[in-house]
Amino acid sequence: MSQDSNRIEEFNAYRSRMNKRILEDGNHRGVKRFFNLDTNAYSDGALSGRTKELLGLVASMVLRCNDCIDYHLIQCVDAGYSNEELEDAMNVALVVGGSIVIPHLRHAYETIDMLREQAD
Amino acid sequence: MSQDSNRIEEFNAYRSRMNKRILEDGNHRGVKRFFNLDTNAYSDGALSGRTKELLGLVASMVLRCNDCIDYHLIQCVDAGYSNEELEDAMNVALVVGGSIVIPHLRHAYETIDMLREQAD
Amino acid sequence: MSQDSNRIEEFNAYRSRMNKRILEDGNHRGVKRFFNLDTNAYSDGALSGRTKELLGLVASMVLRCNDCIDYHLIQCVDAGYSNEELEDAMNVALVVGGSIVIPHLRHAYETIDMLREQAD
Amino acid sequence: MSQDSNRIEEFNAYRSRMNKRILEDGNHRGVKRFFNLDTNAYSDGALSGRTKELLGLVASMVLRCNDCIDYHLIQCVDAGYSNEELEDAMNVALVVGGSIVIPHLRHAYETIDMLREQAD
Amino acid sequence: MSQDSNRIEEFNAYRSRMNKRILEDGNHRGVKRFFNLDTNAYSDGALSGRTKELLGLVASMVLRCNDCIDYHLIQCVDAGYSNEELEDAMNVALVVGGSIVIPHLRHAYETIDMLREQAD
Amino acid sequence: MSQDSNRIEEFNAYRSRMNKRILEDGNHRGVKRFFNLDTNAYSDGALSGRTKELLGLVASMVLRCNDCIDYHLIQCVDAGYSNEELEDAMNVALVVGGSIVIPHLRHAYETIDMLREQAD
């Protein structure tokens, strides 16, 4: 996996650079408010932010978006979920979304392994 | 809402009748195993069954399937989630899935109200 | 079409009732802000609100949501688009989204006819 | 199932009426050509029309469109597929598309039963 | 952005090469007719071709296809849309399609910047 | 095409490595059973495995997953389908799924050419 070991760093750098482009250099009020709303959706509320990150992960998997999966996995690992818990959540996504989710499951396991390796 | 007050009963009856048709009268081994796998995905494991029902609800909302939303709402209300917790989960689905989710949000709120009314 | 002639009225009534339920009786700040953001997305800006309604119609068709299609058709007819213009927009949705869009195209033509009939 | 026994007739009547509205009363060249292209896609070619109807059925199931499923089931039953063959095809759709396909599987089994009943 | 500065050129070259492969070396009448229908959908008609490119862009964003987004952005920039107009259209796509559209929004802003740079 | 000539080998290697990671190192019973169910869905039954691979290909194209398309194309070429038959199946996917499928059609033709080249 070493050849890809900076995949997550590259994703984070690209994400930061383009979000800055969209939100600072860009000037669209609706877009800015959407980004703000998106951030707030995962704050503590009636449900904990930790639970909501898991909801975001499963939503991202059934909608099959690797960048969204990576983003929520980073948050989920940070929130202290174990591999067993993440696999249990991803299994729900797999059953709901079907075998078309499998390529994203491969990507997600690889991301989890990279995040654990980084943490060591 | 009274004119529709039996919408959930009708859904449950249709669901039971057709599942029986598919699983008992039908004879396809793969289909039967899929239904079994689907049931097991929401059992207690590394995550509680209760948490996994919430994951199933959000997955159903972003994939925009009213029957699936109703099924998981029945389980979620049964598992003791408050309206505030369900709204917080559905807000994640709304932000991830966008305004195209709104018609299903209307349906979901109506289902929740019907389920609370039934429980009274 | 007379047997269905109140389909649009029923949709509008249900939509109003449930939006009131969600926004007034409900109390979720994120959901309320999303609805507000959704309304604002179709206001005049760099593009006219009129143009943005057409964008909303095409987005609704390729994502295959009849309620969303009806909502945007009501706005589009109100904004003065001719049938020829609406058909030209829906043709883009048909080509991008494929034959799976056809059932929604049938629904949309029926809605347009109902809206023109009402206007007479 | 008797209360719904005319569901398929109603679908066929609505489909014919609206297709006539779209293709005869309407005047959009692109839309007309698309309908023509759609019809031709299921003619005998390198693959038989019979095989292509099965492909259309599975595509309709994973994209979760009941009207499209009904249309292709009518063609498939007409082409002489047995229930076992249809179930085998629908099982592929179920595994690829996941549990979100299940409500459409219920609908499809009901349609098949209605079509067999009509044929008796 | 310089390391990716030929991303659009590569896309155009690949697109041309494979379209030639599909349409010239390939021999499928249905596929050829579809490509022709697709081209015609964006010609001037009741709506201008310019307006229809914007519809194509929004449809591509909510369906989350980067290649389709790039193609329509090239046409939209060529048709003279300003960044403000494009952002206003993409905001509609973002609100309709939700946060799952955000990775494609990043891609789209990057493409727009590349196209403006090329034009200088 | 020579610069990409090992695209299929890389896909196969990555797929094998990650499937091993998911199924052997991983320990989730539900996930393992899903993979097993997925494999079995394409075995000979009422329909031949050969026919079911074609169904899998069309399902993968309308759901727009390149990895799934490549996997089923490998199986389809192995099962002896001619290019004309594959084009006829992909044309059904194109008409059902619309122009948003075109980038995946380009990918699929390229994969077919690579597989034929390998076989020489």
XYZ file of C-alpha atoms in Angstrom:
720
model
C 0.000 0.000 0.000
C 3.056 2.246 0.333
C 2.788 3.609 -3.206
C -0.585 5.106 -2.311
C 0.318 6.023 1.240
C -0.191 9.694 0.577
C -3.608 9.285 -1.048
C -5.319 10.684 2.051
C -2.895 13.608 2.368
C -3.488 14.464 -1.283
C -7.240 14.292 -0.795
C -7.034 16.573 2.246
C -4.800 19.075 0.452
C -7.002 19.176 -2.658
C -10.132 19.454 -0.519
C -8.679 22.373 1.486
C -7.402 24.184 -1.568
C -10.660 23.897 -3.493
C -12.887 24.671 -0.488
C -10.840 27.861 -0.009
C -11.312 28.605 -3.732
C -15.076 28.058 -3.454
C -15.657 29.858 -0.161
C -13.058 32.637 -0.084
C -12.246 33.519 -3.681
C -15.772 32.642 -4.771
C -18.545 34.865 -3.718
C -21.790 32.910 -3.900
C -23.886 33.407 -0.798
C -26.011 30.284 -1.360
C -22.980 28.039 -1.779
C -21.338 29.450 1.359
C -24.509 28.927 3.370
C -24.782 25.346 2.093
C -21.244 24.562 3.264
C -22.088 26.053 6.654
C -25.284 24.002 6.890
C -23.334 20.879 5.941
C -20.802 21.432 8.753
C -23.568 22.065 11.288
C -25.450 18.886 10.376
C -22.746 16.864 12.153
C -22.612 18.901 15.404
C -23.919 17.496 18.670
C -27.694 17.822 18.927
C -30.462 15.408 19.861
C -28.002 12.828 18.453
C -24.294 13.111 19.164
C -21.977 14.347 16.424
C -20.233 10.990 16.735
C -23.436 9.127 15.784
C -24.118 11.537 12.958
C -20.672 10.886 11.415
C -21.652 7.224 11.163
C -24.915 8.243 9.453
C -22.872 10.355 7.042
C -20.596 7.408 6.301
C -23.482 5.077 5.445
C -25.222 7.745 3.344
C -21.947 8.290 1.433
C -21.524 4.569 0.799
C -25.014 3.908 -0.562
C -24.673 7.026 -2.756
C -21.249 5.699 -3.805
C -18.975 8.732 -3.370
C -15.364 7.847 -2.478
C -14.385 11.382 -1.448
C -17.382 11.570 0.907
C -16.555 8.107 2.285
C -12.953 9.161 2.980
C -14.063 12.381 4.649
C -16.472 10.597 7.001
C -14.004 7.769 7.715
C -11.447 10.349 8.827
C -14.057 11.789 11.217
C -15.202 8.339 12.374
C -11.675 7.109 13.157
C -11.062 10.402 14.937
C -14.260 9.868 16.937
C -12.869 6.561 18.172
C -14.913 3.969 16.298
C -13.250 0.538 16.157
C -12.771 -1.369 12.888
C -15.489 -3.792 14.028
C -17.986 -0.960 14.460
C -17.090 0.583 11.100
C -17.432 -2.810 9.378
C -20.827 -3.267 10.998
C -21.987 0.113 9.670
C -20.529 -0.564 6.223
C -22.308 -3.915 6.159
C -25.638 -2.061 6.474
C -24.593 0.107 3.509
C -23.614 -3.008 1.537
C -26.935 -4.774 2.150
C -29.035 -1.657 1.445
C -27.015 -0.586 -1.597
C -26.035 -3.958 -3.070
C -22.953 -5.295 -4.815
C -22.546 -2.011 -6.703
C -21.232 -0.721 -3.345
C -18.387 -3.307 -3.271
C -15.781 -1.190 -5.128
C -16.412 1.557 -2.560
C -16.114 -1.001 0.238
C -12.633 -1.911 -1.059
C -11.728 1.772 -1.119
C -13.093 2.251 2.414
C -11.139 -0.669 3.914
C -7.975 0.670 2.299
C -8.655 4.131 3.739
C -9.244 2.678 7.206
C -5.947 0.766 7.017
C -4.122 3.936 5.957
C -5.670 5.941 8.786
C -4.695 3.283 11.376
C -1.148 3.173 9.945
C -0.859 6.963 10.190
C -2.032 6.829 13.801
C 0.711 4.362 14.756
C -54.674 12.862 8.504
C -57.568 10.529 9.349
C -58.323 9.646 5.706
C -54.883 8.051 5.462
C -54.776 6.700 8.978
C -54.590 3.138 7.752
C -51.733 3.787 5.317
C -49.270 2.041 7.627
C -51.565 -0.946 8.229
C -52.020 -1.326 4.473
C -48.276 -1.172 3.935
C -47.666 -3.799 6.614
C -50.367 -6.097 5.196
C -49.091 -5.772 1.624
C -45.504 -6.250 2.773
C -46.384 -9.428 4.714
C -48.507 -10.877 1.921
C -45.896 -10.288 -0.764
C -42.936 -11.383 1.392
C -44.827 -14.644 2.009
C -45.413 -14.912 -1.755
C -41.711 -14.341 -2.463
C -40.271 -16.527 0.311
C -42.800 -19.346 0.756
C -44.574 -19.765 -2.572
C -41.474 -18.689 -4.444
C -38.566 -20.985 -4.506
C -35.466 -18.973 -5.316
C -32.602 -19.818 -2.996
C -30.648 -16.631 -3.716
C -33.638 -14.392 -3.006
C -34.371 -16.220 0.254
C -30.767 -15.890 1.370
C -30.802 -12.179 0.534
C -33.874 -11.606 2.710
C -32.151 -13.500 5.523
C -28.975 -11.432 5.132
C -31.066 -8.254 5.150
C -32.732 -9.199 8.461
C -29.387 -10.100 10.041
C -27.786 -6.801 9.051
C -29.853 -5.057 11.746
C -29.139 -7.486 14.622
C -26.960 -6.487 17.565
C -23.273 -6.778 16.720
C -20.307 -4.450 17.172
C -23.001 -1.764 16.828
C -26.396 -2.187 18.484
C -29.393 -3.118 16.353
C -30.924 0.148 17.537
C -28.083 2.183 15.990
C -28.229 0.151 12.791
C -31.945 0.932 12.347
C -31.016 4.624 12.307
C -28.364 3.876 9.662
C -31.030 2.033 7.655
C -33.373 5.022 7.931
C -30.784 7.490 6.624
C -29.738 5.130 3.807
C -33.418 4.774 2.814
C -33.924 8.540 2.787
C -30.940 9.424 0.623
C -31.916 6.599 -1.771
C -35.468 7.997 -1.671
C -37.584 4.900 -1.023
C -40.810 5.589 0.939
C -41.527 1.927 1.727
C -38.014 1.496 3.134
C -38.362 4.750 5.122
C -41.657 3.549 6.634
C -40.179 0.172 7.519
C -37.193 1.683 9.329
C -39.319 4.366 11.042
C -41.525 1.611 12.487
C -38.390 -0.070 13.857
C -36.906 3.238 15.085
C -40.063 4.288 16.949
C -40.223 0.803 18.399
C -36.584 1.128 19.509
C -37.533 4.235 21.473
C -36.039 7.073 19.448
C -37.608 10.470 20.202
C -38.927 12.760 17.454
C -35.966 15.065 18.089
C -33.493 12.250 17.481
C -35.301 11.134 14.320
C -35.377 14.714 13.004
C -31.664 15.028 13.683
C -30.979 11.861 11.682
C -33.310 12.935 8.871
C -31.541 16.307 8.743
C -28.301 14.477 7.910
C -30.151 12.680 5.092
C -31.578 16.003 3.865
C -28.186 17.724 3.769
C -26.407 14.763 2.130
C -29.211 14.044 -0.359
C -30.481 17.560 -1.067
C -33.909 19.042 -1.718
C -34.850 16.013 -3.826
C -35.241 14.300 -0.424
C -37.903 16.799 0.743
C -40.959 14.887 -0.582
C -39.702 11.855 1.353
C -39.169 14.035 4.427
C -42.856 15.034 4.250
C -43.808 11.378 3.984
C -41.560 10.487 6.924
C -42.962 13.163 9.253
C -46.482 11.975 8.397
C -45.495 8.374 9.157
C -43.947 9.382 12.491
C -47.137 11.265 13.452
C -49.239 8.219 12.534
C -47.018 5.900 14.563
C -47.184 8.190 17.636
C -50.995 8.426 17.252
C -51.276 4.626 17.088
C -49.178 4.321 20.225
C -51.522 6.609 22.190
C -58.215 13.536 -17.411
C -61.182 14.811 -15.366
C -60.951 12.044 -12.779
C -57.505 13.300 -11.793
C -58.221 16.970 -12.309
C -57.643 17.752 -8.664
C -54.304 15.937 -8.480
C -52.423 19.235 -8.434
C -54.709 20.756 -5.780
C -54.183 17.694 -3.603
C -50.437 17.910 -4.045
C -50.444 21.592 -3.124
C -52.616 20.994 -0.052
C -50.515 18.070 1.156
C -47.315 19.999 0.504
C -48.553 23.035 2.466
C -49.844 20.969 5.358
C -46.677 18.921 5.732
C -44.322 21.887 5.217
C -46.209 23.647 8.035
C -45.820 20.492 10.133
C -42.082 20.346 9.425
C -41.321 24.059 9.788
C -43.769 25.333 12.393
C -44.647 22.387 14.617
C -41.213 20.880 14.122
C -38.319 22.588 15.694
C -35.176 21.499 13.860
C -32.956 24.440 13.088
C -31.000 22.616 10.346
C -34.140 21.522 8.531
C -35.609 25.041 8.676
C -32.406 26.549 7.326
C -32.346 23.999 4.500
C -35.875 24.929 3.437
C -34.858 28.591 3.490
C -31.755 27.881 1.416
C -33.877 25.906 -1.045
C -36.284 28.824 -1.548
C -33.420 31.285 -2.006
C -31.728 29.135 -4.644
C -34.443 30.136 -7.127
C -34.395 33.909 -6.484
C -33.040 36.341 -9.070
C -29.256 36.507 -8.974
C -26.582 36.308 -11.645
C -29.185 34.161 -13.413
C -32.861 35.095 -13.320
C -35.207 33.150 -11.048
C -37.090 32.234 -14.214
C -34.012 30.501 -15.679
C -33.301 28.766 -12.381
C -36.805 27.265 -12.284
C -36.017 25.585 -15.605
C -32.772 24.244 -14.102
C -34.794 22.912 -11.160
C -37.215 21.207 -13.534
C -34.469 19.405 -15.448
C -32.677 18.394 -12.226
C -35.976 16.995 -10.894
C -36.584 15.014 -14.081
C -33.183 13.345 -14.274
C -33.444 12.521 -10.547
C -36.951 11.199 -11.264
C -39.070 12.864 -8.568
C -42.691 13.537 -9.614
C -43.465 15.870 -6.704
C -40.400 17.977 -7.516
C -41.336 17.973 -11.228
C -44.866 19.186 -10.397
C -43.556 21.891 -8.110
C -41.158 23.267 -10.724
C -43.734 22.971 -13.545
C -46.132 25.112 -11.504
C -43.393 27.734 -11.171
C -42.365 27.431 -14.830
C -45.912 27.848 -16.157
C -46.323 30.790 -13.799
C -43.080 32.270 -15.153
C -44.592 32.217 -18.628
C -42.723 29.395 -20.367
C -44.547 28.027 -23.427
C -45.211 24.319 -23.934
C -42.583 24.312 -26.675
C -39.955 25.679 -24.320
C -40.876 23.206 -21.583
C -40.740 20.307 -24.052
C -37.325 21.467 -25.201
C -36.058 21.470 -21.612
C -37.640 18.094 -20.870
C -36.021 16.689 -23.999
C -32.610 17.528 -22.505
C -33.648 15.666 -19.337
C -34.829 12.701 -21.433
C -31.578 12.445 -23.392
C -29.355 12.871 -20.324
C -31.420 10.567 -18.085
C -32.595 7.979 -20.628
C -35.793 5.995 -21.082
C -36.091 5.537 -17.317
C -37.252 9.186 -17.371
C -40.210 8.406 -19.699
C -42.766 7.605 -16.945
C -41.934 10.996 -15.418
C -42.252 12.630 -18.841
C -45.812 11.240 -19.067
C -46.549 12.626 -15.627
C -45.060 16.003 -16.571
C -47.093 16.369 -19.787
C -50.249 15.536 -17.829
C -49.359 18.156 -15.212
C -48.722 20.784 -17.891
C -52.111 20.031 -19.499
C -53.827 20.341 -16.106
C -52.097 23.648 -15.400
C -53.107 25.071 -18.816
C -56.697 23.875 -18.269
C -56.816 25.564 -14.861
C -55.542 28.777 -16.397
C -58.372 28.840 -18.964
C -55.274 -9.404 -5.216
C -58.665 -8.932 -6.907
C -59.009 -5.292 -5.807
C -55.944 -4.432 -7.842
C -56.629 -6.826 -10.671
C -56.996 -3.990 -13.139
C -53.744 -2.275 -12.130
C -52.055 -3.496 -15.306
C -54.956 -2.456 -17.552
C -54.925 0.994 -15.984
C -51.190 1.268 -16.517
C -51.535 0.238 -20.154
C -54.393 2.683 -20.759
C -52.555 5.588 -19.112
C -49.355 4.717 -20.945
C -51.152 4.634 -24.341
C -53.062 7.834 -23.709
C -50.013 9.796 -22.595
C -47.700 8.373 -25.272
C -50.280 9.511 -27.839
C -50.340 12.940 -26.163
C -46.535 13.136 -26.270
C -46.012 11.771 -29.764
C -49.079 12.859 -31.729
C -50.370 16.020 -30.093
C -46.883 17.021 -29.062
C -44.515 18.099 -31.706
C -40.988 17.716 -30.378
C -38.739 16.034 -32.897
C -36.106 15.017 -30.331
C -38.654 13.392 -28.042
C -40.231 11.490 -30.958
C -36.838 10.243 -32.090
C -35.997 9.137 -28.563
C -39.182 7.054 -28.342
C -38.324 5.493 -31.694
C -34.772 4.711 -30.564
C -36.162 3.186 -27.370
C -38.460 0.845 -29.304
C -35.651 -0.199 -31.653
C -33.278 -1.032 -28.784
C -35.346 -4.162 -28.080
C -35.567 -5.479 -31.675
C -33.692 -8.603 -32.750
C -30.055 -7.847 -33.517
C -26.794 -9.475 -32.501
C -28.810 -10.420 -29.400
C -32.421 -11.536 -29.702
C -35.193 -9.133 -28.730
C -36.182 -11.733 -26.151
C -32.780 -11.483 -24.416
C -32.863 -7.702 -24.577
C -36.243 -7.580 -22.786
C -34.579 -9.394 -19.878
C -31.773 -6.813 -19.913
C -34.421 -4.071 -19.849
C -36.116 -5.734 -16.876
C -32.925 -5.903 -14.813
C -31.960 -2.312 -15.737
C -35.449 -1.150 -14.653
C -35.177 -2.986 -11.341
C -31.782 -1.633 -10.310
C -32.932 1.868 -11.321
C -36.110 1.218 -9.311
C -38.886 2.248 -11.713
C -42.153 0.312 -11.241
C -43.715 1.437 -14.537
C -40.597 0.329 -16.432
C -40.586 -2.997 -14.536
C -44.242 -3.600 -15.441
C -43.634 -2.748 -19.074
C -40.701 -5.159 -19.402
C -42.485 -7.909 -17.417
C -45.397 -7.734 -19.877
C -42.899 -8.196 -22.719
C -40.978 -10.937 -20.893
C -44.099 -12.978 -20.085
C -45.185 -12.504 -23.682
C -41.763 -13.744 -24.835
C -42.354 -16.966 -22.901
C -40.030 -16.651 -19.917
C -40.981 -18.942 -17.026
C -41.380 -17.654 -13.458
C -38.142 -19.442 -12.547
C -36.229 -17.589 -15.252
C -37.728 -14.241 -14.258
C -36.889 -14.873 -10.584
C -33.330 -15.734 -11.563
C -32.995 -12.446 -13.468
C -34.619 -10.466 -10.642
C -32.205 -12.085 -8.181
C -29.305 -10.552 -10.130
C -31.042 -7.157 -9.857
C -31.563 -7.693 -6.118
C -27.919 -8.567 -5.455
C -26.553 -5.742 -7.622
C -29.039 -3.141 -6.363
C -29.449 -4.218 -2.731
C -32.369 -4.273 -0.311
C -33.587 -0.924 -1.647
C -34.817 -3.008 -4.615
C -37.073 -5.176 -2.390
C -40.209 -2.973 -2.626
C -39.888 -3.199 -6.406
C -39.399 -6.963 -6.156
C -42.744 -7.177 -4.324
C -44.356 -5.112 -7.041
C -42.793 -7.294 -9.738
C -43.965 -10.593 -8.237
C -47.489 -9.150 -7.964
C -47.364 -8.065 -11.606
C -46.166 -11.510 -12.710
C -49.029 -13.168 -10.788
C -51.529 -10.799 -12.403
C -50.147 -11.484 -15.868
C -50.332 -15.281 -15.329
C -53.904 -14.931 -14.017
C -54.923 -12.913 -17.086
C -53.415 -15.553 -19.337
C -55.525 -18.318 -17.766
C -2.780 23.742 -10.452
C 0.015 23.517 -13.056
C 0.594 19.795 -12.520
C -2.963 19.136 -13.721
C -3.012 21.850 -16.335
C -3.424 19.358 -19.139
C -6.317 17.486 -17.493
C -8.803 19.074 -19.913
C -6.624 18.381 -22.958
C -6.318 14.756 -21.901
C -10.063 14.476 -21.427
C -10.698 15.970 -24.868
C -8.163 13.668 -26.529
C -9.529 10.557 -24.820
C -13.095 11.585 -25.592
C -12.294 12.133 -29.299
C -10.348 8.903 -29.620
C -13.014 6.770 -27.958
C -15.938 8.486 -29.721
C -14.177 7.712 -33.020
C -13.734 4.113 -31.846
C -17.424 3.863 -30.934
C -18.870 5.644 -33.970
C -16.471 4.865 -36.807
C -14.826 1.549 -36.015
C -17.929 0.360 -34.197
C -20.937 -0.426 -36.216
C -23.969 -0.269 -33.933
C -26.795 1.689 -35.509
C -28.595 2.325 -32.203
C -25.485 3.690 -30.513
C -24.735 5.975 -33.477
C -28.291 7.295 -33.488
C -28.118 7.944 -29.745
C -24.953 10.031 -30.137
C -26.663 11.983 -32.913
C -29.760 12.555 -30.758
C -27.526 13.698 -27.902
C -25.801 16.304 -30.084
C -29.120 17.584 -31.417
C -30.602 18.003 -27.934
C -28.380 21.054 -27.424
C -29.114 22.823 -30.745
C -31.154 26.014 -30.866
C -34.882 25.305 -30.697
C -37.708 26.737 -28.618
C -34.902 27.313 -26.106
C -31.489 28.518 -27.240
C -28.607 26.058 -27.369
C -26.897 28.326 -24.859
C -29.690 27.815 -22.311
C -29.721 24.077 -22.964
C -25.990 23.795 -22.188
C -26.757 25.220 -18.735
C -29.518 22.600 -18.326
C -27.013 19.919 -19.333
C -24.532 21.205 -16.759
C -27.041 21.064 -13.897
C -28.280 17.613 -14.958
C -24.659 16.391 -15.019
C -23.971 17.780 -11.559
C -26.977 16.261 -9.814
C -26.217 12.936 -11.544
C -22.596 13.384 -10.421
C -20.590 12.713 -13.581
C -17.291 14.639 -13.791
C -16.716 13.941 -17.492
C -20.208 15.232 -18.313
C -19.646 18.292 -16.081
C -16.369 19.074 -17.877
C -17.968 18.668 -21.278
C -20.823 21.061 -20.480
C -18.524 23.553 -18.740
C -16.397 23.734 -21.898
C -19.567 24.512 -23.889
C -20.849 26.967 -21.255
C -17.605 28.940 -21.089
C -17.546 28.952 -24.884
C -21.135 30.263 -24.877
C -19.973 33.221 -22.803
C -21.411 32.505 -19.363
C -19.658 34.415 -16.568
C -18.322 32.707 -13.429
C -21.155 34.317 -11.458
C -23.768 32.783 -13.747
C -22.112 29.362 -13.627
C -21.911 29.507 -9.814
C -25.583 30.430 -9.665
C -26.480 27.401 -11.795
C -24.197 25.104 -9.807
C -25.807 26.360 -6.605
C -29.149 25.033 -7.867
C -27.470 21.670 -8.500
C -25.938 21.737 -5.010
C -29.243 22.461 -3.276
C -31.200 19.905 -5.321
C -28.528 17.193 -5.125
C -27.108 17.839 -1.637
C -23.645 17.638 -0.123
C -22.895 14.500 -2.148
C -22.488 16.964 -5.051
C -19.679 18.875 -3.277
C -16.755 16.783 -4.619
C -18.089 17.467 -8.127
C -18.431 21.157 -7.277
C -14.716 21.202 -6.403
C -13.927 19.515 -9.696
C -16.140 21.987 -11.581
C -14.533 25.097 -10.047
C -11.110 23.690 -10.916
C -12.236 23.071 -14.496
C -13.631 26.593 -14.800
C -10.327 28.052 -13.546
C -8.397 25.945 -16.065
C -10.655 27.042 -18.916
C -10.277 30.732 -17.988
C -6.492 30.300 -17.742
C -6.391 28.678 -21.190
C -8.402 31.560 -22.619
C -5.921 34.139 -21.350
C -3.618 2.557 -25.802
C -0.255 1.078 -24.781
C 0.244 3.494 -21.882
C -2.856 2.070 -20.203
C -2.340 -1.500 -21.313
C -1.965 -2.744 -17.766
C -5.113 -1.015 -16.465
C -6.971 -4.345 -16.313
C -4.071 -6.138 -14.590
C -3.904 -3.382 -11.990
C -7.645 -3.598 -11.410
C -7.453 -7.373 -10.988
C -4.518 -7.123 -8.571
C -6.156 -4.409 -6.478
C -9.462 -6.293 -6.474
C -7.762 -9.529 -5.302
C -5.698 -7.805 -2.636
C -8.628 -5.885 -1.163
C -11.069 -8.817 -1.383
C -8.524 -10.856 0.581
C -8.263 -7.996 3.084
C -12.065 -7.833 3.434
C -12.753 -11.572 3.535
C -9.697 -13.103 5.200
C -8.190 -10.452 7.453
C -11.613 -8.955 8.084
C -14.006 -10.874 10.161
C -17.516 -9.637 9.397
C -19.906 -12.509 8.890
C -22.514 -10.399 7.046
C -19.966 -9.020 4.593
C -18.570 -12.514 3.898
C -22.047 -13.884 3.287
C -22.839 -11.006 0.934
C -19.747 -11.742 -1.168
C -20.771 -15.394 -1.297
C -24.321 -14.477 -2.350
C -22.918 -12.178 -5.024
C -20.788 -14.967 -6.524
C -23.711 -17.394 -6.495
C -26.029 -14.965 -8.275
C -24.095 -15.599 -11.501
C -24.047 -19.439 -11.355
C -26.087 -21.538 -13.755
C -29.712 -21.801 -12.659
C -33.013 -21.306 -14.474
C -30.948 -18.909 -16.584
C -27.397 -19.783 -17.617
C -24.487 -18.093 -15.848
C -23.546 -16.761 -19.263
C -26.854 -14.910 -19.604
C -26.607 -13.617 -16.054
C -23.189 -12.062 -16.728
C -24.839 -9.997 -19.476
C -27.516 -8.923 -16.984
C -24.751 -7.937 -14.560
C -23.033 -5.904 -17.279
C -26.171 -3.913 -18.120
C -26.999 -3.356 -14.425
C -23.428 -2.077 -13.887
C -23.677 0.301 -16.837
C -26.977 1.926 -15.887
C -25.694 2.275 -12.294
C -22.479 3.732 -13.787
C -19.746 1.789 -11.996
C -16.555 1.318 -14.064
C -15.055 -1.352 -11.792
C -18.266 -3.396 -12.000
C -18.382 -2.911 -15.794
C -14.784 -4.152 -16.120
C -15.468 -7.156 -13.913
C -18.520 -8.236 -15.933
C -16.804 -7.528 -19.278
C -13.967 -9.877 -18.265
C -16.560 -12.561 -17.517
C -18.546 -11.822 -20.697
C -15.508 -12.003 -22.992
C -14.514 -15.205 -21.208
C -18.024 -16.568 -21.807
C -17.524 -16.055 -25.528
C -19.738 -13.067 -26.331
C -18.799 -11.312 -29.574
C -18.243 -7.547 -29.769
C -21.520 -7.239 -31.678
C -23.431 -8.943 -28.871
C -21.749 -6.802 -26.200
C -22.506 -3.617 -28.163
C -26.130 -4.686 -28.482
C -26.360 -5.176 -24.694
C -24.576 -1.898 -23.988
C -26.965 -0.122 -26.364
C -29.854 -1.212 -24.108
C -27.960 0.264 -21.128
C -27.344 3.488 -23.078
C -30.995 3.934 -24.027
C -32.309 3.071 -20.540
C -29.679 5.116 -18.682
C -29.188 8.032 -21.098
C -26.206 10.103 -22.164
C -24.875 10.101 -18.599
C -23.842 6.511 -19.422
C -21.627 7.628 -22.348
C -18.384 8.112 -20.327
C -18.839 4.543 -19.071
C -19.492 3.368 -22.625
C -16.112 4.827 -23.647
C -14.481 3.026 -20.734
C -16.227 -0.228 -21.658
C -15.165 -0.144 -25.327
C -11.584 0.484 -24.209
C -11.765 -2.458 -21.807
C -13.149 -4.732 -24.525
C -10.318 -3.722 -26.885
C -7.748 -4.430 -24.157
C -9.270 -7.831 -23.411
C -9.269 -8.801 -27.125
C -5.647 -7.622 -27.429
C -4.635 -9.724 -24.411
C -6.331 -12.749 -25.938
C -4.325 -12.431 -29.171
